[in-house]
Structure formats: structure tokens, C-alpha cells
Amino acid sequence: MLDVRFPAAGSVPVKTLLGQVGGVLEVGDERVRAFLTAFGRRLLRPALARRHPELGSLGFFLRPSELARTLEGLGHEHVRVPRGLVFHVPPANVDTVFVYSWALSALMGNRNVVRLSPRSGPVAETIVETLHEALAEADPVVAASQRIVSYDRSDEITAALSAACDLRVVWGGDDTVREIRRHPLPPHGRDLTFPDRSSFAVVRAAAWLCAPRAARVTVAEGFVNDTYWFDQAACSSPRTVFWVGAEGDCDAARADFTGHVSRVLTVRGWGVDAAMAVEKRVSTYGLAADGLAESVEFLGNALANVRLAAAAAAPRRWLGAGTFAHARLGALAELAGLVERRDQTMTHFGFGRAELEELARGLAGRGVDRMVPVGSALSFHRVWDGVDLPAEFTRLVTVIR
């Protein structure tokens, strides 16, 4: 049995659920677009956006103009049709991810079953409630074709949903991907996986020191949004900050940057509990004990900085919410020798487009799928982890006359 949370239907057997998911949609179906637009508008209500700012970003993503831009980017050389039934397995630690994945899939005309973890937080509950609000005005095909369910770990249910789907989308760690892949897909079925990833920021020290104070405040606020919204556990949240430039400039810029970030945290009242504070100390002192850190600095429980002995020692693992490693590079091109395949997002400040494109070509696919300004790490895009999601959520039919 699984709990059907959207549209709310109580507990049903998985076979019953699969028999209920129906309806015929097309790519860019107007009925789905209307539903997503109504849902997005509700997420942008001031009271809700203030309580859960990450939902404001989601509402922005679902604006009519953004949905239209997604569809325009698909091209018209072939006839695009929905892939069919899509089974989504999102992570429990980032409550909004399942909406982006599901919304794009629904926009492409697919029937969807989303497995929402029983451990999901209050933001996920708010999302489900808001979806029900929008459903009251939606075409009946939305309720017929879309399902959000919840169930504890069950090989039987996961196997049944996997065997019935045309595409399986798995977000989570490497272990989660391996676990889900134990369950076979139909011969025509495909997997789309988003395993463990790590991200970093890169700042040109001279540009930071020359920037007006207002600009530095804005960047610090963006950095805090990038890292603290999901306790720095999101795959796109930076864990290391690389400072590019002369040693003196980098030291001065890092100190000023830390001061600005600390003030933002104080103004917002951001902190971590005692258990997290202990976790951060264990992680940072562990780096020092291994000879990877030159110094460790704690600014209350909310912010911890680790100065690395070498840029190559940049940690990919999570060190605790609000824990940042810092390293210096002489030039941006030095990243080419440090990047790994699991590196996903590079947030940046002080670099021009030509420099960034040159770096992307130099990396040659060895890592980094996104280069975005500081403050945009969590901004979802239809191309994620180097994958064009709308394209993956559709099939192409060749028509020759």
C-alpha cells in the first residue's frame, strides 16, 4: 500500500494506482500550462514567499513566460510526443526538487508518479497543499494524469512502479541510484539519474576589492541564499571558495567577504543547533588533523571557515551547514587541473563571459555543468547537470512526406 497525497486519495495498492493514472496529454498541453501557472501564482503570494523564500524561486520558474520559453527551446524539426509514464524519485533533503522535475515532465505531456519521501519537511507539505488549491480550478485531466505518493522503503512498490514506467528519474546520492537501479525497467524504459554532486564558488580577488560596497553586500546575500536555504546540502550549494589573484589581494578579499557574510547571517538571525555545531567542529578539525587545513575559524555556530593548505585539497563531502573551505589560485585556468566529474555548479564573481567560456572548453567535459553568478546556485534551469530535461521527457517522431 502507498499513500496517494495528490490528488488526495488515501492508501491504495500500487496496482490500483497504476490503473488510475490515465488521461491523454500532448507536449505543451494548454490544460497543464494553465494548472502550472495557477500553481506558480499561488507560490508567489507575499505571505508564502516570505515564509518559504525558496518557493518564490519556484513560482518564478512557473511563470507563463518561462513555460513558453521552455517550449520554444524544443525546436520543430520532428514531431515531439510525450515519453509516457514517468516515475520520479526525488531526494528528501531538498523539498522543491521534485516540483521542478515533475512540472517539466507534466508540461511535456507525460503521466507522472512522484514518490515523496515520508521524511519530507514542511515545505513539501506546503507545496502539496498549494497544488490542491490550484487543482480546484484545473481541467480534470490534471487530476487523472498526475500522482504524488508517499511510502516507506518498499522493494515491492518501487519494483512495480519501475516495471510500469517509460522513464525513471532518480535524484539523490550514489547509493540511492544504485539501490533504485536494482529494479529493472521495461525493455524500452530509460533511467535519468542525478547522483552525488559537489559545487564551488570562484571569486576574482581584485574585482571583489574594487566593487562598490552595495555590490559586495548583494553578492554576500546571494552567497547566503546559495548555501543556507537547504543547510548547504543541495548539490549546487558551494562548499569551497576559490580566490583568484595575488596572495595579498586574496587574503584581504577573503576577510572582507567573510565579514559581509557574517553580517548577513546576523541580520537574518541564521544559526545552527548545537548538534550541527559539533558536526562542523568534528569535520573541520578532521581536515586540520589530516594536514589539509592551515587554519580553522569559527564565527559563532553559523559560519566556519577552513583555509586549505593546497587548492587540490578542496573537499567534496558535506562538512556541516555553513562550513566553507577557502583556497587561492593564481589564475582561473588552474581549475582545469582540479575539477572532477562530480563537480556540478561553479558560482562566480568578477569574471567575463569570454573567460568562463574558455574555461568550459578547457575542462572538456571533465566536470562543471553550470557556471552561474553567485546568488544563482539554486536557480533551476531546464538544462540541469548537462541534461536537457524537456528533451529527455519527450520522444521524437520522424515524419517524412
Coordinates of C-alpha atoms in Angstrom, one line a residue:
M1 CA 0.0 0.0 0.0
L2 CA 1.1 3.6 -0.7
D3 CA -0.4 6.9 0.4
V4 CA -1.7 9.0 -2.5
R5 CA -1.1 12.6 -1.5
F6 CA -2.0 14.3 -4.7
P7 CA -4.8 14.2 -5.6
A8 CA -5.5 13.0 -2.1
A9 CA -6.9 9.5 -2.2
G10 CA -5.7 7.7 0.9
S11 CA -3.9 4.4 0.8
V12 CA -4.2 2.2 -2.2
P13 CA -2.3 -0.8 -3.6
V14 CA 0.3 0.0 -6.2
K15 CA -1.6 -2.0 -8.9
T16 CA -4.7 0.2 -8.2
L17 CA -2.6 3.3 -8.5
L18 CA -1.2 2.3 -11.9
G19 CA -4.7 1.6 -13.1
Q20 CA -5.9 5.0 -12.1
V21 CA -3.2 7.1 -13.8
G22 CA -4.6 8.0 -17.2
G23 CA -5.6 10.8 -19.4
V24 CA -4.1 11.8 -22.8
L25 CA -1.9 14.9 -22.9
E26 CA 0.3 16.5 -25.5
V27 CA 3.6 18.3 -25.4
G28 CA 2.9 21.8 -24.1
D29 CA -0.7 20.9 -23.3
E30 CA -2.7 24.1 -22.5
R31 CA -4.6 22.5 -19.7
V32 CA -1.3 21.6 -17.9
R33 CA 0.2 25.0 -18.6
A34 CA -2.9 26.7 -17.1
F35 CA -2.6 24.5 -14.0
L36 CA 1.1 25.1 -13.5
T37 CA 0.6 28.9 -14.0
A38 CA -2.1 28.9 -11.3
F39 CA 0.1 26.9 -9.0
G40 CA 3.0 29.2 -9.6
R41 CA 1.0 32.3 -8.9
R42 CA -0.1 30.9 -5.6
L43 CA 3.6 30.2 -4.6
L44 CA 4.4 33.9 -5.3
R45 CA 1.8 35.2 -2.7
P46 CA 3.8 37.6 -0.5
A47 CA 3.0 35.8 2.8
L48 CA 4.0 32.4 1.5
A49 CA 7.2 33.7 -0.2
R50 CA 8.3 35.4 3.0
R51 CA 7.8 32.2 5.0
H52 CA 9.5 30.0 2.4
P53 CA 11.7 32.1 0.1
E54 CA 12.7 29.1 -2.0
L55 CA 9.1 28.8 -3.1
G56 CA 9.3 32.2 -4.6
S57 CA 12.0 30.9 -6.9
L58 CA 9.8 28.0 -7.8
G59 CA 6.9 30.3 -8.6
F60 CA 9.2 32.4 -10.8
F61 CA 10.2 29.3 -12.7
L62 CA 6.5 28.5 -13.4
R63 CA 5.6 32.0 -14.8
P64 CA 3.8 31.8 -18.2
S65 CA 6.8 33.4 -20.0
E66 CA 9.2 30.8 -18.5
L67 CA 7.0 27.9 -19.6
A68 CA 6.7 29.4 -23.1
R69 CA 10.4 29.8 -23.3
T70 CA 10.9 26.1 -22.3
L71 CA 8.6 25.0 -25.1
E72 CA 10.2 27.4 -27.7
G73 CA 13.6 25.8 -27.0
L74 CA 12.5 22.4 -28.2
G75 CA 12.6 23.2 -31.9
H76 CA 10.2 21.8 -34.6
E77 CA 12.3 19.5 -36.8
H78 CA 10.4 16.5 -35.6
V79 CA 7.0 15.8 -34.0
R80 CA 7.6 15.7 -30.3
V81 CA 5.4 13.4 -28.2
P82 CA 5.3 12.6 -24.5
R83 CA 7.5 9.8 -23.3
G84 CA 4.7 8.1 -21.4
L85 CA 4.6 7.3 -17.7
V86 CA 7.5 8.9 -15.7
F87 CA 8.4 7.7 -12.2
H88 CA 10.2 10.3 -10.1
V89 CA 12.3 9.5 -7.0
P90 CA 13.5 12.9 -5.6
P91 CA 15.7 13.4 -2.6
A92 CA 14.3 14.0 0.9
N93 CA 16.7 16.8 1.8
V94 CA 15.7 19.4 -0.9
D95 CA 12.0 19.7 -0.8
T96 CA 11.5 21.7 -4.0
V97 CA 13.4 19.5 -6.4
F98 CA 10.5 17.2 -7.1
V99 CA 8.4 20.1 -8.3
Y100 CA 10.8 21.2 -11.0
S101 CA 11.3 17.7 -12.3
W102 CA 7.6 16.9 -12.2
A103 CA 6.5 20.2 -13.7
L104 CA 8.7 19.9 -16.7
S105 CA 7.6 16.3 -17.3
A106 CA 4.0 17.3 -17.0
L107 CA 4.5 20.2 -19.3
M108 CA 5.8 17.7 -21.9
G109 CA 2.6 15.8 -21.6
N110 CA 3.6 12.9 -19.5
R111 CA 1.7 11.0 -16.9
N112 CA 3.7 11.1 -13.7
V113 CA 4.1 9.3 -10.4
V114 CA 6.3 11.2 -7.9
R115 CA 7.5 9.3 -4.8
L116 CA 7.7 11.9 -2.0
S117 CA 9.7 10.7 1.0
P118 CA 7.8 10.3 4.3
R119 CA 10.7 12.3 5.7
S120 CA 10.0 15.3 3.6
G121 CA 9.7 18.6 5.5
P122 CA 7.1 21.4 6.0
V123 CA 8.0 23.0 2.6
A124 CA 6.9 19.8 0.8
E125 CA 3.6 19.8 2.8
T126 CA 3.1 23.4 1.8
I127 CA 3.7 22.5 -1.9
V128 CA 1.1 19.7 -1.8
E129 CA -1.4 21.9 -0.1
T130 CA -0.9 24.6 -2.8
L131 CA -1.2 22.0 -5.6
H132 CA -4.6 21.0 -4.2
E133 CA -5.6 24.7 -4.2
A134 CA -4.7 25.0 -7.9
L135 CA -6.3 21.7 -8.7
A136 CA -9.8 23.0 -7.8
E137 CA -9.7 25.2 -10.9
A138 CA -7.9 22.8 -13.2
D139 CA -9.1 20.6 -16.0
P140 CA -10.0 17.1 -14.8
V141 CA -7.2 15.6 -17.0
V142 CA -4.6 17.0 -14.5
A143 CA -6.1 15.0 -11.6
A144 CA -6.4 12.0 -13.9
S145 CA -2.8 12.0 -15.1
Q146 CA -0.7 13.2 -12.1
R147 CA 0.1 11.5 -8.8
I148 CA 2.2 12.3 -5.8
V149 CA 2.6 9.3 -3.5
S150 CA 4.4 8.5 -0.3
Y151 CA 5.7 5.2 1.0
D152 CA 8.4 3.9 3.3
R153 CA 11.2 1.9 1.6
S154 CA 9.5 -0.9 -0.2
D155 CA 11.1 -3.0 -2.9
E156 CA 7.8 -4.3 -4.0
I157 CA 6.3 -0.9 -4.7
T158 CA 9.4 0.5 -6.3
A159 CA 9.8 -2.5 -8.4
A160 CA 6.2 -2.3 -9.6
L161 CA 6.4 1.4 -10.5
S162 CA 9.8 0.8 -12.2
A163 CA 8.4 -2.0 -14.3
A164 CA 5.5 0.1 -15.4
C165 CA 7.3 3.4 -16.3
D166 CA 8.8 4.6 -19.6
L167 CA 11.3 6.8 -17.8
R168 CA 12.6 6.7 -14.3
V169 CA 14.1 9.9 -12.8
V170 CA 16.3 9.4 -9.7
W171 CA 17.7 12.3 -7.6
G172 CA 19.9 11.5 -4.7
G173 CA 23.2 10.1 -3.7
D174 CA 25.2 7.4 -5.4
D175 CA 23.8 4.8 -3.0
T176 CA 20.3 5.8 -3.9
V177 CA 20.9 5.5 -7.6
R178 CA 22.5 2.0 -7.1
E179 CA 19.6 0.9 -4.9
I180 CA 16.9 2.0 -7.4
R181 CA 18.7 0.5 -10.3
R182 CA 18.4 -2.9 -8.8
H183 CA 14.7 -2.8 -10.0
P184 CA 14.5 -3.5 -13.8
L185 CA 12.8 -1.2 -16.2
P186 CA 10.8 -2.4 -19.2
P187 CA 13.0 -3.2 -22.2
H188 CA 12.2 0.3 -23.7
G189 CA 12.5 2.1 -20.4
R190 CA 15.3 4.6 -19.6
D191 CA 16.9 5.9 -16.5
L192 CA 17.7 9.6 -15.9
T193 CA 19.9 9.8 -12.8
F194 CA 21.3 12.7 -10.7
P195 CA 23.8 11.2 -8.3
D196 CA 26.1 12.8 -5.7
R197 CA 27.4 16.1 -6.9
S198 CA 29.6 18.9 -5.4
S199 CA 29.9 22.6 -6.2
F200 CA 32.2 25.5 -5.5
A201 CA 32.5 29.3 -5.9
V202 CA 35.3 31.2 -7.6
V203 CA 35.9 34.9 -6.9
R204 CA 38.5 37.3 -8.5
A205 CA 40.0 39.0 -5.5
A206 CA 40.8 42.2 -7.3
A207 CA 37.3 42.5 -8.6
W208 CA 35.9 42.0 -5.1
L209 CA 38.1 44.7 -3.6
C210 CA 37.2 47.2 -6.3
A211 CA 33.5 46.5 -6.2
P212 CA 31.2 49.1 -4.5
R213 CA 30.1 48.2 -1.0
A214 CA 26.5 47.8 -2.2
A215 CA 27.6 45.3 -4.8
R216 CA 29.5 43.3 -2.2
V217 CA 26.5 43.3 0.2
T218 CA 24.3 42.0 -2.7
V219 CA 26.8 39.2 -3.5
A220 CA 27.1 38.2 0.2
E221 CA 23.3 38.0 0.4
G222 CA 23.3 35.8 -2.7
F223 CA 26.0 33.6 -1.3
V224 CA 24.0 33.1 1.9
N225 CA 20.9 32.1 -0.2
D226 CA 23.1 29.7 -2.2
T227 CA 24.3 27.9 0.9
Y228 CA 21.9 28.2 3.8
W229 CA 18.5 27.6 2.3
F230 CA 18.9 23.8 2.4
D231 CA 21.7 23.7 5.1
Q232 CA 24.3 23.6 2.3
A233 CA 23.2 20.1 1.4
A234 CA 21.9 20.9 -2.1
C235 CA 24.1 19.6 -4.8
S236 CA 24.6 23.1 -6.3
S237 CA 25.5 24.8 -3.0
P238 CA 29.2 25.7 -2.9
R239 CA 31.4 24.1 -0.3
T240 CA 34.7 25.6 -1.4
V241 CA 35.5 29.2 -2.4
F242 CA 38.5 29.6 -4.7
W243 CA 40.1 33.1 -4.6
V244 CA 41.9 34.1 -7.8
G245 CA 44.7 36.6 -7.7
A246 CA 47.8 37.7 -5.8
E247 CA 48.2 36.3 -2.3
G248 CA 47.7 39.7 -0.6
D249 CA 44.6 40.5 -2.6
C250 CA 43.1 37.1 -1.8
D251 CA 43.7 37.5 1.9
A252 CA 42.1 40.9 2.0
A253 CA 39.2 39.9 -0.2
R254 CA 38.5 36.8 1.8
A255 CA 38.5 38.7 5.1
D256 CA 36.1 41.3 3.7
F257 CA 33.9 38.7 2.2
T258 CA 33.7 36.8 5.5
G259 CA 32.7 40.0 7.3
H260 CA 29.9 40.7 4.8
V261 CA 28.6 37.1 5.0
S262 CA 28.7 37.2 8.8
R263 CA 26.7 40.4 8.9
V264 CA 24.0 39.0 6.6
L265 CA 23.7 35.9 8.8
T266 CA 23.3 38.2 11.9
V267 CA 20.7 40.4 10.3
R268 CA 18.7 37.3 9.2
G269 CA 19.1 35.6 12.5
W270 CA 20.5 32.5 10.9
G271 CA 22.0 29.9 13.2
V272 CA 22.6 26.2 13.6
D273 CA 21.7 24.0 16.5
A274 CA 24.2 22.5 19.0
A275 CA 24.4 19.1 17.2
M276 CA 25.2 20.8 13.9
A277 CA 27.9 23.0 15.6
V278 CA 29.5 19.8 16.9
E279 CA 29.4 18.2 13.5
K280 CA 31.1 21.2 12.0
R281 CA 33.9 21.1 14.5
V282 CA 34.5 17.4 14.0
S283 CA 34.7 17.9 10.2
T284 CA 36.9 20.9 10.3
Y285 CA 39.3 19.7 12.9
G286 CA 39.5 16.4 11.0
L287 CA 40.8 18.3 7.9
A288 CA 43.4 20.0 10.2
A289 CA 44.4 16.7 11.7
D290 CA 44.9 15.3 8.2
G291 CA 47.2 18.2 7.3
L292 CA 44.7 19.6 4.7
A293 CA 43.9 22.8 6.6
E294 CA 46.2 25.6 7.5
S295 CA 43.7 27.3 9.8
V296 CA 40.1 26.9 11.1
E297 CA 38.0 29.9 12.1
F298 CA 34.5 29.8 13.7
L299 CA 32.3 32.9 13.8
G300 CA 29.6 31.6 16.1
N301 CA 27.8 28.4 15.3
A302 CA 26.5 29.6 11.9
L303 CA 29.8 30.2 10.0
A304 CA 33.0 28.2 9.8
N305 CA 36.0 28.9 7.5
V306 CA 38.8 26.5 6.7
R307 CA 41.9 27.8 4.9
L308 CA 43.3 24.9 2.9
A309 CA 46.9 24.1 2.7
A310 CA 46.6 23.5 -1.1
A311 CA 43.8 24.0 -3.6
A312 CA 43.9 20.4 -4.6
A313 CA 42.7 19.5 -1.0
A314 CA 39.2 21.0 -1.7
P315 CA 36.7 18.7 0.0
R316 CA 33.8 17.4 -2.0
R317 CA 31.9 16.0 1.1
W318 CA 29.5 18.0 3.2
L319 CA 31.2 19.4 6.2
G320 CA 28.1 20.8 8.0
A321 CA 25.8 23.7 7.3
G322 CA 27.7 26.9 6.9
T323 CA 31.2 25.4 6.6
F324 CA 33.4 26.7 3.8
A325 CA 36.9 25.7 2.6
H326 CA 39.0 28.5 1.1
A327 CA 41.9 28.2 -1.3
R328 CA 43.9 30.5 -3.6
L329 CA 44.5 30.2 -7.3
G330 CA 46.9 32.3 -9.4
A331 CA 44.7 32.1 -12.4
L332 CA 41.2 30.8 -13.4
A333 CA 42.7 28.3 -15.8
E334 CA 44.3 26.4 -12.8
L335 CA 40.8 25.0 -12.1
A336 CA 41.3 22.7 -15.1
G337 CA 43.7 20.6 -13.1
L338 CA 41.4 20.5 -10.0
V339 CA 37.9 19.8 -11.3
E340 CA 36.4 16.4 -11.0
R341 CA 33.5 14.8 -12.9
R342 CA 31.3 15.1 -9.8
D343 CA 31.7 18.9 -9.7
Q344 CA 28.4 20.4 -10.8
T345 CA 27.9 24.1 -10.3
M346 CA 30.6 26.9 -10.3
T347 CA 29.2 30.2 -9.0
H348 CA 31.4 33.1 -10.0
F349 CA 32.1 36.8 -9.4
G350 CA 34.5 39.1 -11.2
F351 CA 34.9 37.1 -14.5
G352 CA 33.8 37.9 -18.0
R353 CA 31.8 35.6 -20.3
A354 CA 34.8 35.0 -22.6
E355 CA 36.9 33.8 -19.7
L356 CA 34.2 31.5 -18.5
E357 CA 33.6 30.0 -21.9
E358 CA 37.4 29.5 -22.3
L359 CA 37.4 27.6 -19.0
A360 CA 34.4 25.5 -20.1
R361 CA 36.2 24.5 -23.3
G362 CA 39.4 23.8 -21.4
L363 CA 37.5 21.5 -18.9
A364 CA 36.3 19.5 -21.9
G365 CA 33.6 17.7 -20.0
R366 CA 35.8 16.6 -17.1
G367 CA 33.4 18.4 -14.7
V368 CA 31.3 21.5 -14.1
D369 CA 27.9 21.5 -15.8
R370 CA 26.8 25.0 -14.7
M371 CA 28.6 28.4 -14.4
V372 CA 26.2 30.9 -12.8
P373 CA 26.7 34.2 -10.8
V374 CA 26.9 34.0 -7.1
G375 CA 23.3 34.0 -5.8
S376 CA 22.0 31.8 -8.6
A377 CA 23.3 28.4 -7.5
L378 CA 19.8 27.2 -6.6
S379 CA 18.0 28.7 -9.6
F380 CA 16.7 25.8 -11.6
H381 CA 17.1 25.7 -15.3
R382 CA 15.6 23.3 -17.9
V383 CA 19.2 22.2 -18.6
W384 CA 20.4 20.6 -15.4
D385 CA 23.6 18.6 -14.8
G386 CA 24.3 19.0 -18.5
V387 CA 20.9 17.3 -19.4
D388 CA 18.2 19.0 -21.4
L389 CA 15.3 17.8 -19.3
P390 CA 12.4 18.8 -21.6
A391 CA 14.1 16.9 -24.4
E392 CA 14.6 13.8 -22.2
F393 CA 10.9 13.9 -21.2
T394 CA 9.8 13.6 -24.8
R395 CA 10.3 11.3 -27.8
L396 CA 10.8 12.3 -31.4
V397 CA 8.6 11.1 -34.2
T398 CA 10.2 11.4 -37.7
V399 CA 7.6 12.3 -40.3
I400 CA 8.7 12.3 -44.0
R401 CA 6.3 13.1 -46.8

